[in-house]
Coordinates of C-alpha atoms and ligand atoms in Angstrom, one line a residue:
X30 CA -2.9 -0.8 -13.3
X31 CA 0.2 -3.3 -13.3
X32 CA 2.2 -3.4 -10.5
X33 CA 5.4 -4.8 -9.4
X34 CA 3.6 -7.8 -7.9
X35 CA 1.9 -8.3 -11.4
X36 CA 4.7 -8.2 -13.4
X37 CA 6.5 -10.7 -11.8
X38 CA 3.3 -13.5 -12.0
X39 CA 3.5 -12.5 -15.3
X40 CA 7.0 -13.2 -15.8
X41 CA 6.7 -16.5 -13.9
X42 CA 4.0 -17.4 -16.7
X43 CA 6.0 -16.9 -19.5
X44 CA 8.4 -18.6 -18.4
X45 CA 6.6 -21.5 -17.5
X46 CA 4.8 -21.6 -21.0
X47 CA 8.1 -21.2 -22.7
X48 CA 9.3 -24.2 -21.7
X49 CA 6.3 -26.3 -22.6
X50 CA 4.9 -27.6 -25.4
X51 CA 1.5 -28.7 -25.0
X52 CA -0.8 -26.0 -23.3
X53 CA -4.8 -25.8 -23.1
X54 CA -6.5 -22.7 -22.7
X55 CA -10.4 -22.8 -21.9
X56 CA -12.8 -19.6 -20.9
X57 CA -16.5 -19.7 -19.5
X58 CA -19.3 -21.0 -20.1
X59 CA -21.9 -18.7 -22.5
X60 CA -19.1 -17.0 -23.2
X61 CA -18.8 -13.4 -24.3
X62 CA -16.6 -11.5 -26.6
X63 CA -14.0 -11.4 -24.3
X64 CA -14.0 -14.4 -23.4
X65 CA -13.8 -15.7 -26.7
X66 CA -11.6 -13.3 -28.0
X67 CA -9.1 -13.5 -24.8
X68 CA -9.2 -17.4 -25.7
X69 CA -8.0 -17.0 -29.4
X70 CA -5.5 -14.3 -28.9
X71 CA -4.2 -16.3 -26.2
X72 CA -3.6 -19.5 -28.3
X73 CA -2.4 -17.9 -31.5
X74 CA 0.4 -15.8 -29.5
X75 CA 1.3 -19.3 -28.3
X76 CA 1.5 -21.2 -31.2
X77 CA 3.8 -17.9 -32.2
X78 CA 6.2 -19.7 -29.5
X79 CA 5.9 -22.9 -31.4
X80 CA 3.3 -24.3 -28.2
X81 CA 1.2 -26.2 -29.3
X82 CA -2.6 -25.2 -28.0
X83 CA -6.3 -26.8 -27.7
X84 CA -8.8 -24.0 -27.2
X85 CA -11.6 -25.0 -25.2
X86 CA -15.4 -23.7 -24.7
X87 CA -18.0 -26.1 -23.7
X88 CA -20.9 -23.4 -25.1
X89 CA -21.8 -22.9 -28.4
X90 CA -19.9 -20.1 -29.8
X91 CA -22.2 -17.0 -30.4
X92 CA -22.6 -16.2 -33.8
X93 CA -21.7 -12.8 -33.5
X94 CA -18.2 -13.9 -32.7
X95 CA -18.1 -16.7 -35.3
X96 CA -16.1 -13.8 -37.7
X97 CA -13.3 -13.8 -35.4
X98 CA -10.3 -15.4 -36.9
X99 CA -9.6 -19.2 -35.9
X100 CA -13.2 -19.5 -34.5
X101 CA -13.3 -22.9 -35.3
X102 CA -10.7 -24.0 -33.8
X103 CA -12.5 -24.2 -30.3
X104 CA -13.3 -27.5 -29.1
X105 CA -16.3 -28.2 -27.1
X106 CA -15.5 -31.6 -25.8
X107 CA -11.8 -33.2 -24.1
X108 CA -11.6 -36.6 -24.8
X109 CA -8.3 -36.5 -23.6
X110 CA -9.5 -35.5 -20.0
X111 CA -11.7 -38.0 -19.3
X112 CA -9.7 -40.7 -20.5
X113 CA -7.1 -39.5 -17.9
X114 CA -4.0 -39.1 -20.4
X115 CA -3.7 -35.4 -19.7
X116 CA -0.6 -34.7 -22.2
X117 CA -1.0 -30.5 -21.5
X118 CA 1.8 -29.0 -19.5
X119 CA -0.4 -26.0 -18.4
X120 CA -4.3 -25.1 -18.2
X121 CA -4.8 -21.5 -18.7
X122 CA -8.5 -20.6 -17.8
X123 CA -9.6 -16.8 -19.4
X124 CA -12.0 -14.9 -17.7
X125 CA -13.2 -17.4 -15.0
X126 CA -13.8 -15.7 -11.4
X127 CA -13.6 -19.5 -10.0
X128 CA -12.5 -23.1 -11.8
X129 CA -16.4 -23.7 -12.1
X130 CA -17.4 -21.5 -14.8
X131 CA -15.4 -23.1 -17.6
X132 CA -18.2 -25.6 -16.9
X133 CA -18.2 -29.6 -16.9
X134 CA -14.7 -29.8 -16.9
X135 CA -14.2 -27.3 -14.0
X136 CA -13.8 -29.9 -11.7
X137 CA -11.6 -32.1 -14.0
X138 CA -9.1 -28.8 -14.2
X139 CA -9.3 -27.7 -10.7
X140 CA -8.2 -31.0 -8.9
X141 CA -4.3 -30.8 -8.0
X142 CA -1.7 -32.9 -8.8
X143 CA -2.8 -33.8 -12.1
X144 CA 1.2 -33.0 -13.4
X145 CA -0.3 -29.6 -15.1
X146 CA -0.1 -26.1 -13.8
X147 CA -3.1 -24.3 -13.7
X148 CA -2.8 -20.6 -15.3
X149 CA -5.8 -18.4 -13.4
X150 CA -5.9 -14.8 -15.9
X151 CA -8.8 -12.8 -14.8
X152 CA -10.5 -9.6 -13.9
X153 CA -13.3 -10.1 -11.6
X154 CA -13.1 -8.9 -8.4
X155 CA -14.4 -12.3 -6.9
X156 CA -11.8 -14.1 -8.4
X157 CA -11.3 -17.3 -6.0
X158 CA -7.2 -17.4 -7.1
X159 CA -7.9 -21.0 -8.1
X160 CA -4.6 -22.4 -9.8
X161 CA -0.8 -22.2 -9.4
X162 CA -0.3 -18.7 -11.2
X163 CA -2.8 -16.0 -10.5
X164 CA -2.5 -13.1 -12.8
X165 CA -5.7 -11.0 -11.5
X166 CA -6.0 -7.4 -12.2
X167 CA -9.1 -5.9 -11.0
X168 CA -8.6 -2.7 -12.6
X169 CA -8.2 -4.0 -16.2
X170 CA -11.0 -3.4 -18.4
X171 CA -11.0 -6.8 -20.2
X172 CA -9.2 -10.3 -19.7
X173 CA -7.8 -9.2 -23.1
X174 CA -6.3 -6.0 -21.8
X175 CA -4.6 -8.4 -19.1
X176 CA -3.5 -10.7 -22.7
X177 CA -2.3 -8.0 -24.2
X178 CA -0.2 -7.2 -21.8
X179 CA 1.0 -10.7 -21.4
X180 CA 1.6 -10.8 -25.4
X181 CA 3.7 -7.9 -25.4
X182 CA 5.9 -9.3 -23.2
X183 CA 6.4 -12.6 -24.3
X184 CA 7.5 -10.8 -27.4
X185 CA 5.1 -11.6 -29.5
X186 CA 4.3 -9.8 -32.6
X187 CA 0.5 -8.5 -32.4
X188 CA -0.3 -9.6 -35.7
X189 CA -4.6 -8.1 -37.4
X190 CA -5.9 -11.4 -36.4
X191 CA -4.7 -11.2 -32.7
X192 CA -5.5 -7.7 -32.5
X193 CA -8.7 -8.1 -34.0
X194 CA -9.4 -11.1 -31.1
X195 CA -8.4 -8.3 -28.3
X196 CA -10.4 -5.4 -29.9
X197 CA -13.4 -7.0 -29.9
X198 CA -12.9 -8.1 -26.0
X199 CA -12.1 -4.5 -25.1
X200 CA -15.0 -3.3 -27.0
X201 CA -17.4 -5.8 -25.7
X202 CA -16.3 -5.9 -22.1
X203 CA -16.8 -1.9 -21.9
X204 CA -20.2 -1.6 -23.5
X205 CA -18.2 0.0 -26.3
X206 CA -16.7 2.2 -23.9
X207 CA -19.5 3.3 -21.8
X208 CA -19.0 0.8 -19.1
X209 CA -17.2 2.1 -15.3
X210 CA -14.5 -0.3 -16.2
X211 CA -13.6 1.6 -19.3
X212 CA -10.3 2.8 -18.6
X213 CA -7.2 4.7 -20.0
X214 CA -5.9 1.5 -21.5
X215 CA -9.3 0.3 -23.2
X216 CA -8.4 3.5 -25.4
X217 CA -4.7 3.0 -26.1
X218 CA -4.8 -0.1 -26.4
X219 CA -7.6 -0.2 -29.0
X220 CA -5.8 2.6 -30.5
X221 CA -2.9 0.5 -31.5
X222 CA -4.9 -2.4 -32.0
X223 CA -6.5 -0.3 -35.3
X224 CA -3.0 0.6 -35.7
X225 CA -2.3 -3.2 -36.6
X226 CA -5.2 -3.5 -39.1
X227 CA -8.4 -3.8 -37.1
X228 CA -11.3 -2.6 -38.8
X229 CA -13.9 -1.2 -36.3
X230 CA -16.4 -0.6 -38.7
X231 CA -16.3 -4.5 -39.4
X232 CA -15.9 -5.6 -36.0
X233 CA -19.0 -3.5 -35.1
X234 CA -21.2 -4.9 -37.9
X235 CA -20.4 -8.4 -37.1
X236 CA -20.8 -8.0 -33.3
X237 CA -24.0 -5.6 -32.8
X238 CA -25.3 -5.0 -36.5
X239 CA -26.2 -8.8 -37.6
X240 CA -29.3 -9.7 -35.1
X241 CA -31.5 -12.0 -36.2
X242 CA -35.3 -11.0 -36.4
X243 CA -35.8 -13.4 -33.7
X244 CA -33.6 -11.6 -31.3
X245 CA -35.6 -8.1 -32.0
X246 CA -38.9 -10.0 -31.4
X247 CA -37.7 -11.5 -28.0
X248 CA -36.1 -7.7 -27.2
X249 CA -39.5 -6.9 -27.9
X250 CA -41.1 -9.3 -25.3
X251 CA -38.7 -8.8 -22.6
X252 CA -39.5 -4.9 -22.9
X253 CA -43.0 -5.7 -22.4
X254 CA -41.4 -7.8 -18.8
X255 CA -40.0 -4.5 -17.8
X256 CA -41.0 -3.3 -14.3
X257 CA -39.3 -0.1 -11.7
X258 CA -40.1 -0.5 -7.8
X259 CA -38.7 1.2 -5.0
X260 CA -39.4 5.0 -6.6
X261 CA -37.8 4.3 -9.6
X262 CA -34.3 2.7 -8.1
X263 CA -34.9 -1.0 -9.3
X264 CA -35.8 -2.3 -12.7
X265 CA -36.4 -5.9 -13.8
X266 CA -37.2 -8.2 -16.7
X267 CA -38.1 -11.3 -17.6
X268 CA -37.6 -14.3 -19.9
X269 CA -38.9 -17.5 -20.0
X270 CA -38.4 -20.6 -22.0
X271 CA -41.4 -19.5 -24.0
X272 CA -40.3 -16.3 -25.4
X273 CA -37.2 -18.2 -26.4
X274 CA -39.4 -20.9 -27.9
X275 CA -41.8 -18.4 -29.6
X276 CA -38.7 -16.4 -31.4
X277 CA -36.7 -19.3 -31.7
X278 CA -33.9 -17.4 -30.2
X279 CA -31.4 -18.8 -27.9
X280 CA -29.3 -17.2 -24.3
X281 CA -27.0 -15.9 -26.7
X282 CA -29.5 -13.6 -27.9
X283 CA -30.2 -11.8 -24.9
X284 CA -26.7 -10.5 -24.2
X285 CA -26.9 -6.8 -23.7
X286 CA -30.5 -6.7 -22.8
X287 CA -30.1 -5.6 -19.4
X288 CA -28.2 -2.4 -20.4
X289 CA -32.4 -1.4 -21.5
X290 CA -33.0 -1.9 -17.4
X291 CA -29.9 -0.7 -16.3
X292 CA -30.5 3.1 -18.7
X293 CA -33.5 4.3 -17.1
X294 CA -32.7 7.3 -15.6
X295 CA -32.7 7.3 -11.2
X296 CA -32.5 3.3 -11.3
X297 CA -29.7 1.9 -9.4
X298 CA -30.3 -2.2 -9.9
X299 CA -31.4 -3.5 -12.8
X300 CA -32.2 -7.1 -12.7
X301 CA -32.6 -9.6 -16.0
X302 CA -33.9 -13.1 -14.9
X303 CA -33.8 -15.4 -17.7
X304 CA -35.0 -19.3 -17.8
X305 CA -31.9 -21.9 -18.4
X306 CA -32.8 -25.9 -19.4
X307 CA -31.9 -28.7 -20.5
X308 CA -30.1 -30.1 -23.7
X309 CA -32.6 -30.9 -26.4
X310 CA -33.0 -27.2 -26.7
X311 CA -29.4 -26.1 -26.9
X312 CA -29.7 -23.2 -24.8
X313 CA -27.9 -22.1 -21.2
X314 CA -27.4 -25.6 -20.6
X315 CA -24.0 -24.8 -19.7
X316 CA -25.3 -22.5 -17.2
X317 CA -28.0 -25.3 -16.0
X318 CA -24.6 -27.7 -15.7
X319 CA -23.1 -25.9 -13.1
X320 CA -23.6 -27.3 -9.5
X321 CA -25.8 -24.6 -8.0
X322 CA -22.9 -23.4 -5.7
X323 CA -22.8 -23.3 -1.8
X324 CA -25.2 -19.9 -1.2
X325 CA -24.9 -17.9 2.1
X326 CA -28.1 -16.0 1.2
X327 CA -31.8 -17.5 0.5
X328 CA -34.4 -16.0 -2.1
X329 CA -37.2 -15.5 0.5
X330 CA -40.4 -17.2 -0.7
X331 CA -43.7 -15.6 -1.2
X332 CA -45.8 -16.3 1.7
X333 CA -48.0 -20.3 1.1
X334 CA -45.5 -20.5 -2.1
X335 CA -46.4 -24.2 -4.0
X336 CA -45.0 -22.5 -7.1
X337 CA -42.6 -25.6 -9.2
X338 CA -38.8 -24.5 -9.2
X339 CA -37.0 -24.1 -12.4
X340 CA -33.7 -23.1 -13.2
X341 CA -32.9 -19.6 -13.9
X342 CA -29.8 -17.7 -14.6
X343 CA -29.8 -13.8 -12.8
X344 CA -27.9 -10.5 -14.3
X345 CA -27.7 -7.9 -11.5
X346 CA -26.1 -4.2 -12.6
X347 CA -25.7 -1.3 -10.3
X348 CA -24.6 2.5 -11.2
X349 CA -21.9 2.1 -9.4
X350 CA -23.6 2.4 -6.0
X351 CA -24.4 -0.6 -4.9
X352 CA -22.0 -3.7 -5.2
X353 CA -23.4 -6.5 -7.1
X354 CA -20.7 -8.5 -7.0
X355 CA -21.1 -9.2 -3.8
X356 CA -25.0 -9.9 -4.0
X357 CA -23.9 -12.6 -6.9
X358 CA -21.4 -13.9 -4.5
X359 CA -23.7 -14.6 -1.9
X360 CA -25.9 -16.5 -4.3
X361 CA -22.7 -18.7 -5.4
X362 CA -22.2 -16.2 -8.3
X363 CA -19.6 -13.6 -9.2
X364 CA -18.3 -10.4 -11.5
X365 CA -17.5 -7.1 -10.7
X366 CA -18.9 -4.3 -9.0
X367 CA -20.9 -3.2 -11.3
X368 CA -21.7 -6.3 -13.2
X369 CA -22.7 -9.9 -11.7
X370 CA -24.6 -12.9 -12.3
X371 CA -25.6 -16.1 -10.5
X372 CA -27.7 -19.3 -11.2
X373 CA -30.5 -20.4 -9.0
X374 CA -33.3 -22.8 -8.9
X375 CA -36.3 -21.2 -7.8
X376 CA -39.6 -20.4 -9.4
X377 CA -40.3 -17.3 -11.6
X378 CA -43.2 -15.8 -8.5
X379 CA -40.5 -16.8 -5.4
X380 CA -37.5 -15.5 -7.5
X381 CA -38.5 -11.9 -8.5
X382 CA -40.5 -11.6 -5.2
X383 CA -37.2 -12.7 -3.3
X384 CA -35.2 -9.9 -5.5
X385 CA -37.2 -7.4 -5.0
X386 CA -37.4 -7.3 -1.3
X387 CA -33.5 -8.1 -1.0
X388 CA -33.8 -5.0 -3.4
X389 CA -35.7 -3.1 -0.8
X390 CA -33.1 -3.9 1.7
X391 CA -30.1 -2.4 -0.2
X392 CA -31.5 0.6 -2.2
X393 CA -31.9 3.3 -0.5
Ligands
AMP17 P1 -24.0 -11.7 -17.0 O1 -25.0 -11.2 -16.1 O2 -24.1 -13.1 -17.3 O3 -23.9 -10.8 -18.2 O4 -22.6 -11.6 -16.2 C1 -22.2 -10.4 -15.6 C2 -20.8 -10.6 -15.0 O5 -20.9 -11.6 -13.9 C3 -19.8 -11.3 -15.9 O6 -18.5 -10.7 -15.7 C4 -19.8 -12.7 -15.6 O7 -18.5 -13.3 -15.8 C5 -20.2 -12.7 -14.1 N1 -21.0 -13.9 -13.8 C6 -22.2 -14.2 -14.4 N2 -22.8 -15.3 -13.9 C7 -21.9 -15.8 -13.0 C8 -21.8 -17.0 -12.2 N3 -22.8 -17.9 -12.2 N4 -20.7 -17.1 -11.4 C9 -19.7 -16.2 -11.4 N5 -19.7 -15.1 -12.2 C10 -20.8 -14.9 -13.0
MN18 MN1 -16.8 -12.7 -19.6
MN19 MN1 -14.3 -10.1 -19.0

């Protein structure tokens, strides 16, 4: 919940974005629909205000979100940046826990002094509080229940398309409202985003009822990955480039997937470990971008290992007793409590032998 502390961050924002005129907005990398919709409901409240905006996502936009209003309008690339004639007053980075995860530019948007103020809005509870403003609220279900708030404030009307872009980052953020961060506000505030002409039925076709037969088929081989240790408490699967390459399916098709791991009944990890590479193939090569972070904690190798190290990106959810976040963290990843991620070079053998008996050490 909002507290005093909050609401005056949020009032320092406002009135920093008020007086400028330029202002560039930018969420992570494989981004979801909260980060995309966050990202677009963000800009067109802004451009409300007469601010001009650039949205910016250096991923492919999934195509389940390509029906959300002003899609197109993200950019993937800043010339701009890397010709160092930064004309934006503000950066406001969406749904980043740390200045990395928007990806190559990261670095670019993180280094101080560059005549901008940095805008942090977030929600995971290893937020970094990068940036001049930090507008972190733990105990919101979405970034875009942290946008709405900001919206309504700035005295913006909500108009379908903005609350269509919130909507669909509250309903994807909660798991359609079976998630532990579904909250009071996920309800109201989807409530009233109906209210302002938001279809649900339509928002849920585009968003979970379009999958490509490709997507089923690599559902279908990941299934077959599926394997509980540790009397039933830990679950993982598997996916490697081949299964992408046999269903010619891409990282955006596997978000979700875990939530099969995570639903058997007693198990208190579930693990997905999915294969990231390089360009030609278009796939989590934003994920593969990212400098594998400084790491406190070591996979631990199968004993006489010689297996070849590949890139791999690691979803970790808990029921709620054991604190992912902090797992992630130690591998130079982040999220929340209940949901985290990290990247890692390793190979497939040393990386689910590693999990497993770091698994054995925490479930209990
Ligand atoms: P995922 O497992 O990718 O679905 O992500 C679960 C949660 O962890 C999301 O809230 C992500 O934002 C966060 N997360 C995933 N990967 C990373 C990473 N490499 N660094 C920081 N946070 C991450
Ligand atoms: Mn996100
Ligand atoms: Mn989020």
């Amino acid at each position: 919940m909002f507290n005093v502390q909050l609401m005056q961050v949020m009032e320092n924002i406002i009135r920093y974005l008020k007086h400028s005129e330029n202002v560039l907005i930018a969420s992570h990398v494989n981004p979801d629909g909260d980060a995309v919709g966050s990202l677009i409901a963000m800009g067109l409240a802004l451009n409300a205000l007469n601010i001009k905006t650039t949205l910016y996502n250096e991923s492919k936009i999934p195509t389940v979100y390509c029906f959300l209003p002003s899609v197109a309008r993200i950019v993937p690339t800043l010339d701009n940046i890397q010709n160092s004639t930064f004309e934006y007053d503000a950066a406001i980075v969406l749904d980043c826990g740390d200045i990395q995860r928007v990806g190559k530019m990261g670095s670019e948007l993180g280094k101080s002094g560059s005549g901008f103020q940095l805008i942090n809005i977030d929600h995971h509870i290893t937020n970094t509080y990068f940036g001049d403003f930090h507008l972190i609220d733990i105990s919101a279900c979405a970034t875009a229940e942290i946008i709405y708030r900001l919206i309504k404030k700035m005295g913006v009307p909500i108009t379908s398309a903005i609350a269509t872009c919130i909507y669909t980052g509250i309903l994807t953020d909660t798991g359609s409202f079976r998630f532990s961060n579904t909250n009071k506000a996920a309800f109201e505030i989807c409530n009233e985003m109906v209210a302002l002409g938001v279809d649900p039925y339509n928002v849920a076709k585009h968003v979970y009822g379009r999958y490509s037969m490709g997507r089923l088929k690599l559902l279908n081989l990941a299934l077959d990955t599926l394997e509980v240790s540790y009397n039933g408490k830990v679950s993982m699967m598997t996916i490697t480039r081949d299964m992408f390459d046999e269903t010619g399916t891409q990282a955006e098709d596997t978000d979700g997937l875990i939530n099969y791991a995570r639903r058997i009944k007693d198990v208190k990890l579930a693990v997905l470990i999915q294969e990231c590479w390089l360009p030609d193939c278009q796939l989590p090569v934003s994920d593969y971008h990212i400098p594998v972070k400084k790491q406190q904690s070591e996979i631990k190798k199968r004993p006489g290992s010689v297996a070849k190290n590949r890139n791999f990106h690691v979803s970790l959810r808990s029921d709620g007793t054991i604190d992912v976040a902090s797992i992630a963290a130690n591998f130079g990843g982040g999220g929340h409590r209940t949901a985290a991620g990290f990247n890692i070079e390793s190979s497939i053998s040393d990386l689910k032998y590693g999990i497993f008996n770091l698994a054995k050490e925490i479930v209990n």
